[in-house]
Tab-separated table of C-alpha atoms and ligand atoms in Angstrom:
chain	number	residue	atom	x	y	z
A	1	UNK	CA	30.570	2.474	-4.962
A	2	UNK	CA	27.745	2.269	-7.753
A	3	UNK	CA	28.075	5.341	-10.326
A	4	UNK	CA	24.753	6.846	-9.900
A	5	UNK	CA	21.592	6.843	-12.020
A	6	UNK	CA	20.204	10.745	-13.409
A	7	UNK	CA	16.548	10.865	-13.770
A	8	UNK	CA	14.563	12.270	-15.814
A	9	UNK	CA	10.307	12.904	-15.650
A	10	UNK	CA	8.229	13.635	-18.459
A	11	UNK	CA	5.220	14.690	-17.331
A	12	UNK	CA	5.049	15.401	-13.687
A	13	UNK	CA	0.943	15.159	-13.034
A	14	UNK	CA	-0.115	12.837	-10.809
A	15	UNK	CA	1.743	10.010	-11.840
A	16	UNK	CA	5.317	11.668	-12.756
A	17	UNK	CA	5.436	12.753	-8.871
A	18	UNK	CA	5.028	9.634	-7.288
A	19	UNK	CA	8.002	8.454	-9.436
A	20	UNK	CA	9.640	11.273	-8.068
A	21	UNK	CA	9.351	11.157	-4.823
A	22	UNK	CA	9.994	7.042	-4.847
A	23	UNK	CA	13.231	8.297	-7.066
A	24	UNK	CA	13.736	10.426	-3.891
A	25	UNK	CA	14.084	7.189	-2.171
A	26	UNK	CA	16.240	5.125	-4.440
A	27	UNK	CA	19.443	4.109	-3.119
A	28	UNK	CA	21.572	5.185	-6.847
A	29	UNK	CA	19.666	7.266	-7.775
A	30	UNK	CA	19.815	11.572	-9.110
A	31	UNK	CA	16.811	13.148	-10.294
A	32	UNK	CA	18.612	16.140	-12.863
A	33	UNK	CA	15.630	17.546	-15.495
A	34	UNK	CA	11.395	17.716	-15.136
A	35	UNK	CA	9.055	18.379	-18.142
A	36	UNK	CA	5.575	18.971	-18.509
A	37	UNK	CA	3.864	22.018	-20.295
A	38	UNK	CA	1.933	23.111	-18.056
A	39	UNK	CA	3.201	25.714	-14.804
A	40	UNK	CA	1.870	23.908	-12.351
A	41	UNK	CA	2.372	20.941	-13.026
A	42	UNK	CA	6.164	21.664	-12.992
A	43	UNK	CA	5.533	23.412	-9.050
A	44	UNK	CA	4.085	19.683	-8.104
A	45	UNK	CA	7.349	18.068	-8.798
A	46	UNK	CA	9.285	21.500	-6.891
A	47	UNK	CA	7.017	21.238	-3.860
A	48	UNK	CA	7.642	16.911	-4.076
A	49	UNK	CA	11.556	16.800	-4.741
A	50	UNK	CA	11.558	20.250	-1.650
A	51	UNK	CA	14.779	21.180	-1.202
A	52	UNK	CA	16.205	18.857	-4.233
A	53	UNK	CA	14.279	21.315	-7.166
A	54	UNK	CA	17.380	24.035	-6.969
A	55	UNK	CA	19.186	20.915	-8.498
A	56	UNK	CA	16.722	19.443	-11.009
A	57	UNK	CA	16.451	21.371	-14.432
A	58	UNK	CA	12.590	22.313	-15.599
A	59	UNK	CA	11.512	22.195	-18.921
A	60	UNK	CA	8.206	23.123	-20.377
A	61	UNK	CA	8.239	21.468	-23.116
A	62	UNK	CA	9.379	18.561	-24.575
A	63	UNK	CA	11.429	18.965	-27.126
A	64	UNK	CA	14.197	20.776	-25.412
A	65	UNK	CA	14.215	19.196	-22.625
A	66	UNK	CA	14.404	15.345	-25.012
A	67	UNK	CA	17.636	18.013	-26.532
A	68	UNK	CA	19.083	19.554	-22.992
A	69	UNK	CA	19.036	16.930	-20.390
A	70	UNK	CA	21.770	15.149	-19.752
A	71	UNK	CA	20.427	12.196	-18.422
A	72	UNK	CA	20.769	8.643	-18.539
A	73	UNK	CA	16.734	7.479	-17.421
A	74	UNK	CA	14.018	8.902	-18.336
A	75	UNK	CA	10.010	8.432	-17.360
A	76	UNK	CA	7.487	9.197	-19.347
A	77	UNK	CA	4.640	10.146	-17.424
A	78	UNK	CA	2.706	12.089	-19.830
A	79	UNK	CA	-1.315	11.566	-20.920
A	80	UNK	CA	-1.417	7.646	-22.761
A	81	UNK	CA	-1.819	9.438	-26.569
A	82	UNK	CA	1.618	11.462	-26.139
A	83	UNK	CA	3.131	8.767	-25.373
A	84	UNK	CA	3.750	8.186	-28.793
A	85	UNK	CA	5.219	11.785	-29.421
A	86	UNK	CA	7.157	12.077	-26.258
A	87	UNK	CA	9.279	8.771	-27.585
A	88	UNK	CA	9.638	9.650	-30.900
A	89	UNK	CA	11.877	12.732	-29.426
A	90	UNK	CA	13.944	10.512	-27.835
A	91	UNK	CA	14.798	7.857	-30.293
A	92	UNK	CA	18.257	9.525	-31.042
A	93	UNK	CA	19.622	9.261	-27.088
A	94	UNK	CA	21.329	6.580	-25.931
A	95	UNK	CA	19.065	6.781	-22.634
A	96	UNK	CA	17.344	4.232	-20.474
A	97	UNK	CA	12.566	4.304	-21.365
A	98	UNK	CA	10.562	3.610	-18.331
A	99	UNK	CA	7.012	4.304	-20.490
A	100	UNK	CA	3.437	4.481	-18.213
A	101	UNK	CA	1.324	2.171	-19.407
A	102	UNK	CA	-0.348	1.432	-21.615
A	103	UNK	CA	1.885	2.127	-24.108
A	104	UNK	CA	-0.235	3.667	-26.290
A	105	UNK	CA	-3.914	4.619	-26.963
A	106	UNK	CA	-3.398	2.226	-29.839
A	107	UNK	CA	-2.928	-1.127	-31.330
A	108	UNK	CA	-1.129	0.627	-34.054
A	109	UNK	CA	1.301	3.208	-32.536
A	110	UNK	CA	1.989	0.223	-29.645
A	111	UNK	CA	3.006	-1.413	-32.049
A	112	UNK	CA	5.720	1.527	-33.348
A	113	UNK	CA	7.139	2.104	-30.172
A	114	UNK	CA	7.568	-2.142	-29.833
A	115	UNK	CA	9.535	-1.784	-33.367
A	116	UNK	CA	11.196	1.275	-31.569
A	117	UNK	CA	12.014	-0.479	-28.683
A	118	UNK	CA	14.107	-3.370	-30.687
A	119	UNK	CA	16.761	-2.051	-31.851
A	120	UNK	CA	17.541	0.509	-28.410
A	121	UNK	CA	21.619	-0.305	-26.627
A	122	UNK	CA	19.934	0.601	-22.873
A	123	UNK	CA	15.990	-0.184	-21.418
A	124	UNK	CA	12.754	0.303	-22.611
A	125	UNK	CA	10.431	-1.049	-20.051
A	126	UNK	CA	6.657	-0.312	-19.577
A	127	UNK	CA	5.224	0.561	-16.616
A	128	UNK	CA	3.279	-1.900	-14.482
A	129	UNK	CA	2.755	-1.134	-11.414
A	130	UNK	CA	0.869	-3.719	-10.420
A	131	UNK	CA	2.974	-6.915	-10.943
A	132	UNK	CA	5.182	-5.416	-7.769
A	133	UNK	CA	3.218	-4.727	-5.403
A	134	UNK	CA	4.781	-6.835	-3.066
A	135	UNK	CA	1.480	-8.734	-1.882
A	136	UNK	CA	0.393	-9.217	-5.322
A	137	UNK	CA	4.377	-10.429	-6.787
A	138	UNK	CA	3.970	-13.102	-3.767
A	139	UNK	CA	0.241	-14.568	-5.128
A	140	UNK	CA	2.384	-14.672	-8.675
A	141	UNK	CA	5.008	-16.255	-7.341
A	142	UNK	CA	3.218	-19.015	-5.430
A	143	UNK	CA	0.600	-19.975	-8.602
A	144	UNK	CA	4.340	-19.837	-10.726
A	145	UNK	CA	5.772	-22.789	-7.587
A	146	UNK	CA	2.723	-24.231	-8.212
A	147	UNK	CA	0.927	-23.521	-4.488
A	148	UNK	CA	-2.391	-25.047	-6.604
A	149	UNK	CA	-1.812	-27.191	-8.462
A	150	UNK	CA	-2.133	-26.922	-12.309
A	151	UNK	CA	-3.637	-23.439	-12.929
A	152	UNK	CA	-7.431	-23.721	-14.137
A	153	UNK	CA	-9.449	-20.742	-13.453
A	154	UNK	CA	-8.018	-17.115	-12.861
A	155	UNK	CA	-10.125	-14.007	-11.594
A	156	UNK	CA	-9.137	-9.576	-11.045
A	157	UNK	CA	-11.462	-7.824	-9.338
A	158	UNK	CA	-10.924	-4.379	-9.118
A	159	UNK	CA	-13.374	-2.479	-6.517
A	160	UNK	CA	-11.724	1.474	-7.032
A	161	UNK	CA	-12.884	4.999	-6.690
A	162	UNK	CA	-13.998	6.389	-9.772
A	163	UNK	CA	-11.526	8.160	-12.993
A	164	UNK	CA	-9.660	11.039	-10.819
A	165	UNK	CA	-9.661	14.470	-11.931
A	166	UNK	CA	-7.072	14.973	-14.519
A	167	UNK	CA	-4.566	17.741	-15.644
A	168	UNK	CA	-6.140	19.437	-19.409
A	169	UNK	CA	-9.290	16.775	-18.559
A	170	UNK	CA	-7.703	14.222	-20.388
A	171	UNK	CA	-8.805	11.114	-19.049
A	172	UNK	CA	-12.483	11.260	-19.914
A	173	UNK	CA	-12.157	10.555	-23.266
A	174	UNK	CA	-10.910	7.524	-24.758
A	175	UNK	CA	-9.374	9.271	-27.890
A	176	UNK	CA	-6.909	10.403	-25.191
A	177	UNK	CA	-6.835	6.917	-22.780
A	178	UNK	CA	-7.867	4.045	-25.465
A	179	UNK	CA	-10.918	3.281	-23.112
A	180	UNK	CA	-10.998	2.471	-19.691
A	181	UNK	CA	-10.058	-0.853	-20.586
A	182	UNK	CA	-7.396	0.294	-22.440
A	183	UNK	CA	-6.523	2.556	-20.459
A	184	UNK	CA	-7.557	0.897	-16.517
A	185	UNK	CA	-7.024	-2.601	-17.202
A	186	UNK	CA	-3.949	-2.625	-19.188
A	187	UNK	CA	-2.327	-3.832	-15.570
A	188	UNK	CA	-4.606	-6.591	-15.220
A	189	UNK	CA	-4.173	-8.007	-18.601
A	190	UNK	CA	-0.190	-7.738	-18.201
A	191	UNK	CA	-1.616	-9.414	-15.017
A	192	UNK	CA	-3.194	-12.279	-16.854
A	193	UNK	CA	-0.638	-13.175	-19.481
A	194	UNK	CA	2.010	-12.925	-16.289
A	195	UNK	CA	0.176	-14.982	-14.056
A	196	UNK	CA	-1.226	-17.553	-17.174
A	197	UNK	CA	2.027	-18.169	-18.324
A	198	UNK	CA	-0.159	-18.106	-22.868
A	199	UNK	CA	-1.493	-16.146	-25.119
A	200	UNK	CA	-5.482	-14.653	-24.770
A	201	UNK	CA	-7.214	-16.593	-27.649
A	202	UNK	CA	-10.787	-14.458	-27.337
A	203	UNK	CA	-12.533	-12.140	-25.261
A	204	UNK	CA	-16.059	-11.402	-24.038
A	205	UNK	CA	-16.440	-8.411	-22.662
A	206	UNK	CA	-20.199	-6.636	-21.077
A	207	UNK	CA	-19.158	-3.390	-19.539
A	208	UNK	CA	-21.013	0.816	-19.632
A	209	UNK	CA	-20.920	3.914	-18.453
A	210	UNK	CA	-23.815	3.959	-16.228
A	211	UNK	CA	-23.167	5.335	-12.761
A	212	UNK	CA	-20.103	7.883	-12.945
A	213	UNK	CA	-19.514	11.228	-14.913
A	214	UNK	CA	-23.445	11.657	-16.762
A	215	UNK	CA	-23.551	15.147	-15.591
A	216	UNK	CA	-20.342	16.687	-16.751
A	217	UNK	CA	-19.497	17.976	-19.693
A	218	UNK	CA	-16.362	19.333	-21.672
A	219	UNK	CA	-17.078	21.759	-24.543
A	220	UNK	CA	-20.454	20.047	-24.409
A	221	UNK	CA	-19.423	16.796	-24.817
A	222	UNK	CA	-20.535	13.993	-21.957
A	223	UNK	CA	-17.366	11.050	-21.608
A	224	UNK	CA	-16.887	8.314	-22.800
A	225	UNK	CA	-15.871	5.932	-19.946
A	226	UNK	CA	-16.792	2.640	-18.997
A	227	UNK	CA	-17.564	2.347	-15.869
A	228	UNK	CA	-18.178	-1.213	-15.707
A	229	UNK	CA	-17.060	-3.782	-17.105
A	230	UNK	CA	-16.749	-7.560	-16.842
A	231	UNK	CA	-14.398	-9.339	-19.262
A	232	UNK	CA	-14.174	-12.867	-19.751
A	233	UNK	CA	-10.693	-14.154	-21.343
A	234	UNK	CA	-9.535	-17.499	-22.766
A	235	UNK	CA	-5.912	-18.503	-22.981
A	236	UNK	CA	-4.337	-20.462	-25.609
A	237	UNK	CA	-3.158	-23.341	-23.339
A	238	UNK	CA	-6.776	-23.764	-22.188
A	239	UNK	CA	-7.321	-21.377	-18.790
A	240	UNK	CA	-10.097	-19.158	-18.131
A	241	UNK	CA	-9.909	-15.755	-17.282
A	242	UNK	CA	-12.193	-12.657	-15.849
A	243	UNK	CA	-11.718	-9.257	-14.712
A	244	UNK	CA	-14.362	-7.704	-13.038
A	245	UNK	CA	-13.985	-4.086	-12.855
A	246	UNK	CA	-16.273	-1.073	-11.235
A	247	UNK	CA	-15.480	2.279	-10.708
A	248	UNK	CA	-18.179	3.332	-7.934
A	249	UNK	CA	-17.053	0.679	-5.454
A	250	UNK	CA	-14.838	2.918	-3.633
A	251	UNK	CA	-16.481	1.422	-0.239
A	252	UNK	CA	-15.312	-1.287	-0.859
A	253	UNK	CA	-12.950	-3.114	1.606
A	254	UNK	CA	-10.725	-4.906	-1.055
A	255	UNK	CA	-9.626	-2.641	-4.271
A	256	UNK	CA	-8.497	-5.403	-5.480
A	257	UNK	CA	-8.596	-9.514	-5.334
A	258	UNK	CA	-7.758	-11.688	-7.607
A	259	UNK	CA	-8.328	-15.380	-7.411
A	260	UNK	CA	-6.427	-18.438	-9.180
A	261	UNK	CA	-7.798	-21.755	-8.264
A	262	UNK	CA	-6.203	-25.236	-9.794
A	263	UNK	CA	-6.545	-28.438	-9.415
A	264	UNK	CA	-5.542	-28.561	-6.245
A	265	UNK	CA	-6.265	-25.584	-4.382
A	266	UNK	CA	-7.525	-21.351	-4.776
A	267	UNK	CA	-5.433	-18.987	-3.632
A	268	UNK	CA	-6.203	-15.657	-2.600
A	269	UNK	CA	-4.263	-12.159	-2.816
A	270	UNK	CA	-6.176	-8.681	-0.752
A	271	UNK	CA	-5.403	-5.463	-1.613
A	272	UNK	CA	-5.460	-4.098	0.963
A	273	UNK	CA	-4.799	-5.549	3.489
A	274	UNK	CA	-1.752	-7.279	1.251
A	275	UNK	CA	-2.804	-10.869	2.636
A	276	UNK	CA	-3.055	-13.869	0.300
A	277	UNK	CA	-4.965	-16.510	1.472
A	278	UNK	CA	-4.611	-20.138	0.620
A	279	UNK	CA	-7.635	-23.062	0.476
A	280	UNK	CA	-6.587	-25.946	-0.116
A	281	UNK	CA	-9.374	-28.837	-1.672
A	282	UNK	CA	-10.525	-30.321	1.704
A	283	UNK	CA	-13.563	-33.994	1.637
A	284	UNK	CA	-16.242	-31.381	1.029
A	285	UNK	CA	-17.097	-32.625	4.839
A	286	UNK	CA	-15.367	-31.675	6.830
A	287	UNK	CA	-12.924	-28.364	8.325
A	288	UNK	CA	-11.790	-26.479	5.813
A	289	UNK	CA	-7.753	-25.972	6.041
A	290	UNK	CA	-7.484	-22.380	5.317
A	291	UNK	CA	-4.289	-20.692	5.909
A	292	UNK	CA	-3.865	-16.720	5.734
A	293	UNK	CA	-0.391	-14.650	5.597
A	294	UNK	CA	0.550	-11.098	5.367
A	295	UNK	CA	3.715	-10.074	2.542
A	296	UNK	CA	4.728	-6.764	4.397
A	297	UNK	CA	5.357	-3.915	2.191
A	298	UNK	CA	8.638	-1.123	3.002
A	299	UNK	CA	6.901	2.194	4.979
A	300	UNK	CA	8.767	4.387	2.802
A	301	UNK	CA	7.902	2.772	0.174
A	302	UNK	CA	4.120	2.213	0.163
A	303	UNK	CA	3.978	6.285	2.082
A	304	UNK	CA	6.068	7.762	-1.894
A	305	UNK	CA	3.060	6.784	-4.092
A	306	UNK	CA	-0.743	5.187	-4.186
A	307	UNK	CA	-0.156	2.139	-5.509
A	308	UNK	CA	0.864	-0.631	-2.358
A	309	UNK	CA	4.745	0.548	-2.601
A	310	UNK	CA	3.944	-1.486	-6.105
A	311	UNK	CA	6.225	1.865	-7.372
A	312	UNK	CA	9.211	1.786	-5.653
A	313	UNK	CA	9.506	-1.621	-6.057
A	314	UNK	CA	9.001	-1.365	-10.218
A	315	UNK	CA	12.156	0.834	-9.884
A	316	UNK	CA	14.901	-1.010	-8.088
A	317	UNK	CA	14.418	-3.723	-11.222
A	318	UNK	CA	14.425	-0.841	-14.030
A	319	UNK	CA	17.557	0.576	-12.116
A	320	UNK	CA	18.859	-3.196	-11.926
A	321	UNK	CA	18.179	-2.861	-15.922
A	322	UNK	CA	20.031	-0.024	-16.667
A	323	UNK	CA	23.442	-0.941	-14.828
A	324	UNK	CA	23.168	-4.684	-16.734
A	325	UNK	CA	22.011	-6.875	-13.365
A	326	UNK	CA	18.448	-8.007	-14.291
A	327	UNK	CA	16.191	-8.126	-16.984
A	328	UNK	CA	13.984	-6.204	-18.035
A	329	UNK	CA	11.030	-7.761	-16.484
A	330	UNK	CA	7.855	-5.735	-18.699
A	331	UNK	CA	9.025	-5.238	-22.739
A	332	UNK	CA	7.014	-3.221	-24.965
A	333	UNK	CA	5.908	-6.377	-26.206
A	334	UNK	CA	4.334	-7.335	-23.604
A	335	UNK	CA	2.596	-3.519	-23.259
A	336	UNK	CA	1.744	-3.766	-26.891
A	337	UNK	CA	0.346	-6.919	-26.050
A	338	UNK	CA	-1.822	-5.507	-22.945
A	339	UNK	CA	-3.031	-2.596	-24.755
A	340	UNK	CA	-5.106	-5.319	-27.905
A	341	UNK	CA	-6.413	-7.657	-24.676
A	342	UNK	CA	-7.770	-3.715	-23.602
A	343	UNK	CA	-8.680	-2.939	-27.869
A	344	UNK	CA	-9.925	-6.576	-28.043
A	345	UNK	CA	-12.569	-5.666	-24.207
A	346	UNK	CA	-13.395	-1.991	-25.477
A	347	UNK	CA	-14.877	-3.449	-28.993
A	348	UNK	CA	-16.377	-6.617	-27.757
A	349	UNK	CA	-18.682	-4.234	-25.165
A	350	UNK	CA	-19.204	-1.513	-28.060
A	351	UNK	CA	-20.142	-4.314	-30.234
A	352	UNK	CA	-21.965	-6.720	-28.007
A	353	UNK	CA	-19.898	-10.184	-28.819
A	354	UNK	CA	-16.859	-12.166	-28.562
A	355	UNK	CA	-13.731	-10.087	-29.923
A	356	UNK	CA	-10.765	-12.606	-31.309
A	357	UNK	CA	-7.167	-11.577	-31.108
A	358	UNK	CA	-6.414	-13.336	-34.396
A	359	UNK	CA	-9.198	-10.359	-36.018
A	360	UNK	CA	-6.261	-7.548	-34.539
A	361	UNK	CA	-3.227	-9.210	-35.821
A	362	UNK	CA	-1.834	-11.063	-32.292
B	1	LIG	N1	0.352	2.806	-12.949
B	1	LIG	C1	-0.304	3.521	-12.863
B	1	LIG	O1	-1.156	2.926	-12.450
B	1	LIG	C2	-0.403	4.745	-12.945
B	1	LIG	C3	-1.225	5.363	-12.023
B	1	LIG	C4	-1.418	6.894	-12.755
B	1	LIG	C5	-1.181	7.188	-13.619
B	1	LIG	N2	-1.275	6.233	-14.856
B	1	LIG	C6	0.171	6.806	-16.094
B	1	LIG	O2	0.449	8.331	-15.949
B	1	LIG	C7	0.310	8.595	-16.966
B	1	LIG	C8	0.161	10.057	-16.647
B	1	LIG	O3	-1.309	10.406	-15.433
B	1	LIG	P1	-1.151	11.052	-14.569
B	1	LIG	O4	-2.540	9.981	-13.401
B	1	LIG	O5	-0.356	11.144	-13.847
B	1	LIG	O6	-2.145	12.634	-14.836
B	1	LIG	P2	-2.137	14.028	-15.169
B	1	LIG	O7	-2.831	14.872	-15.526
B	1	LIG	O8	-2.063	14.228	-13.195
B	1	LIG	O9	-0.692	13.974	-14.874
B	1	LIG	C9	-0.077	14.618	-16.620
B	1	LIG	C10	0.865	15.238	-16.881
B	1	LIG	O10	1.576	15.038	-18.596
B	1	LIG	C11	1.653	17.254	-18.474
B	1	LIG	N3	1.741	16.794	-20.214
B	1	LIG	C12	0.497	16.950	-20.992
B	1	LIG	N4	0.994	17.315	-21.751
B	1	LIG	C13	2.145	16.351	-22.157
B	1	LIG	C14	3.049	16.535	-23.292
B	1	LIG	N5	3.206	16.520	-24.478
B	1	LIG	N6	4.180	16.091	-22.952
B	1	LIG	C15	5.108	16.130	-21.735
B	1	LIG	N7	3.924	16.109	-20.333
B	1	LIG	C16	2.321	16.873	-20.674
B	1	LIG	C17	-0.504	17.431	-17.751
B	1	LIG	O11	0.284	18.661	-18.297
B	1	LIG	C18	0.343	16.421	-17.160
B	1	LIG	O12	1.141	17.680	-15.687
B	1	LIG	C19	-0.552	8.399	-18.105
B	1	LIG	O13	-0.146	7.494	-18.826
B	1	LIG	C20	-2.281	7.492	-16.750
B	1	LIG	O14	-1.525	6.192	-17.464
B	1	LIG	C21	-0.672	4.814	-14.285
């Protein structure tokens, strides 16, 4: 019988509640504490916990949680601009930490996180759910196994709904999020590095705020969210990658599509429905030889969040790392590099120019 891991969750808004719901179905996980300064968010967490809420200590400030919560692992699901402060309060605690993406809103803060994570005895993990969607994980494994031959091009598309309302409207401004290319797209830049197995050299991003949130005002100020962009990234190993982001395309059949094209074939993943499509090169006059298959996802994991089951599978891997049975699959360094690519894209879009990663010290 494996000892239970006692978890605390900091920030119990949308994503914090998704973590709670997934921890509730994770074997060997015991939720013992939650923290959030907003009473309504603590109530959402209690509602999600149901009968289990009685055994969970609720804190309305992170400082008391940091000193009093008796936990082995802490999930940070507070707004992006608070991640550094929350981690700062936990430095003296011998606990494993899973910090939601983006690791921070600036490269400087993300570097600080990397420095703090370096000498910790327990795992520090940057949450990057998209890696753990089963169809995406299968796509990545197939590309790494050589299914497309030598990878030359990687294209990622996310066509989705606009940013949702958040507690305190924190996601309306880049000063709180890092900007759309950091906040949202760090996922895709992380996937690029993971799939391409190289580091980015230069980034060009053309983006704008053209459709969403145009009439919104917060204390008289208009949101500064980019709602569409194209980003091209050159990697050191010669692979080209691009990201096509549109946040006014919620009617699209697929929210995410990734295509990896090598010298022998192309492989696509479509989410939903969770299918992979393999298209080997053929004589251009002959028939196509396309194969399509479906990657199943555990039903309970699918139902416990809005990330195609990813939050559950990521928690499985995080728990294995806590028990010393698996590696930290997404390090603080990975988190920093995804933030840096997002920051490069934001700068590129703002100044209408190519940004070399070396300019940013990476
Ligand atoms: N991986 C993903 O796919 C994914 C999806 C959504 C959100 N996220 C990340 O999760 C985090 C939370 O986002 P959300 O969508 O749940 O936002 P949210 O606004 O729904 O929830 C954030 C919660 O944090 C609380 N909070 C504010 N300041 C805090 C502080 N200093 N300490 C503790 N709690 C504080 C708020 O009261 C709120 O309840 C963000 O970093 C976001 O980028 C990740």
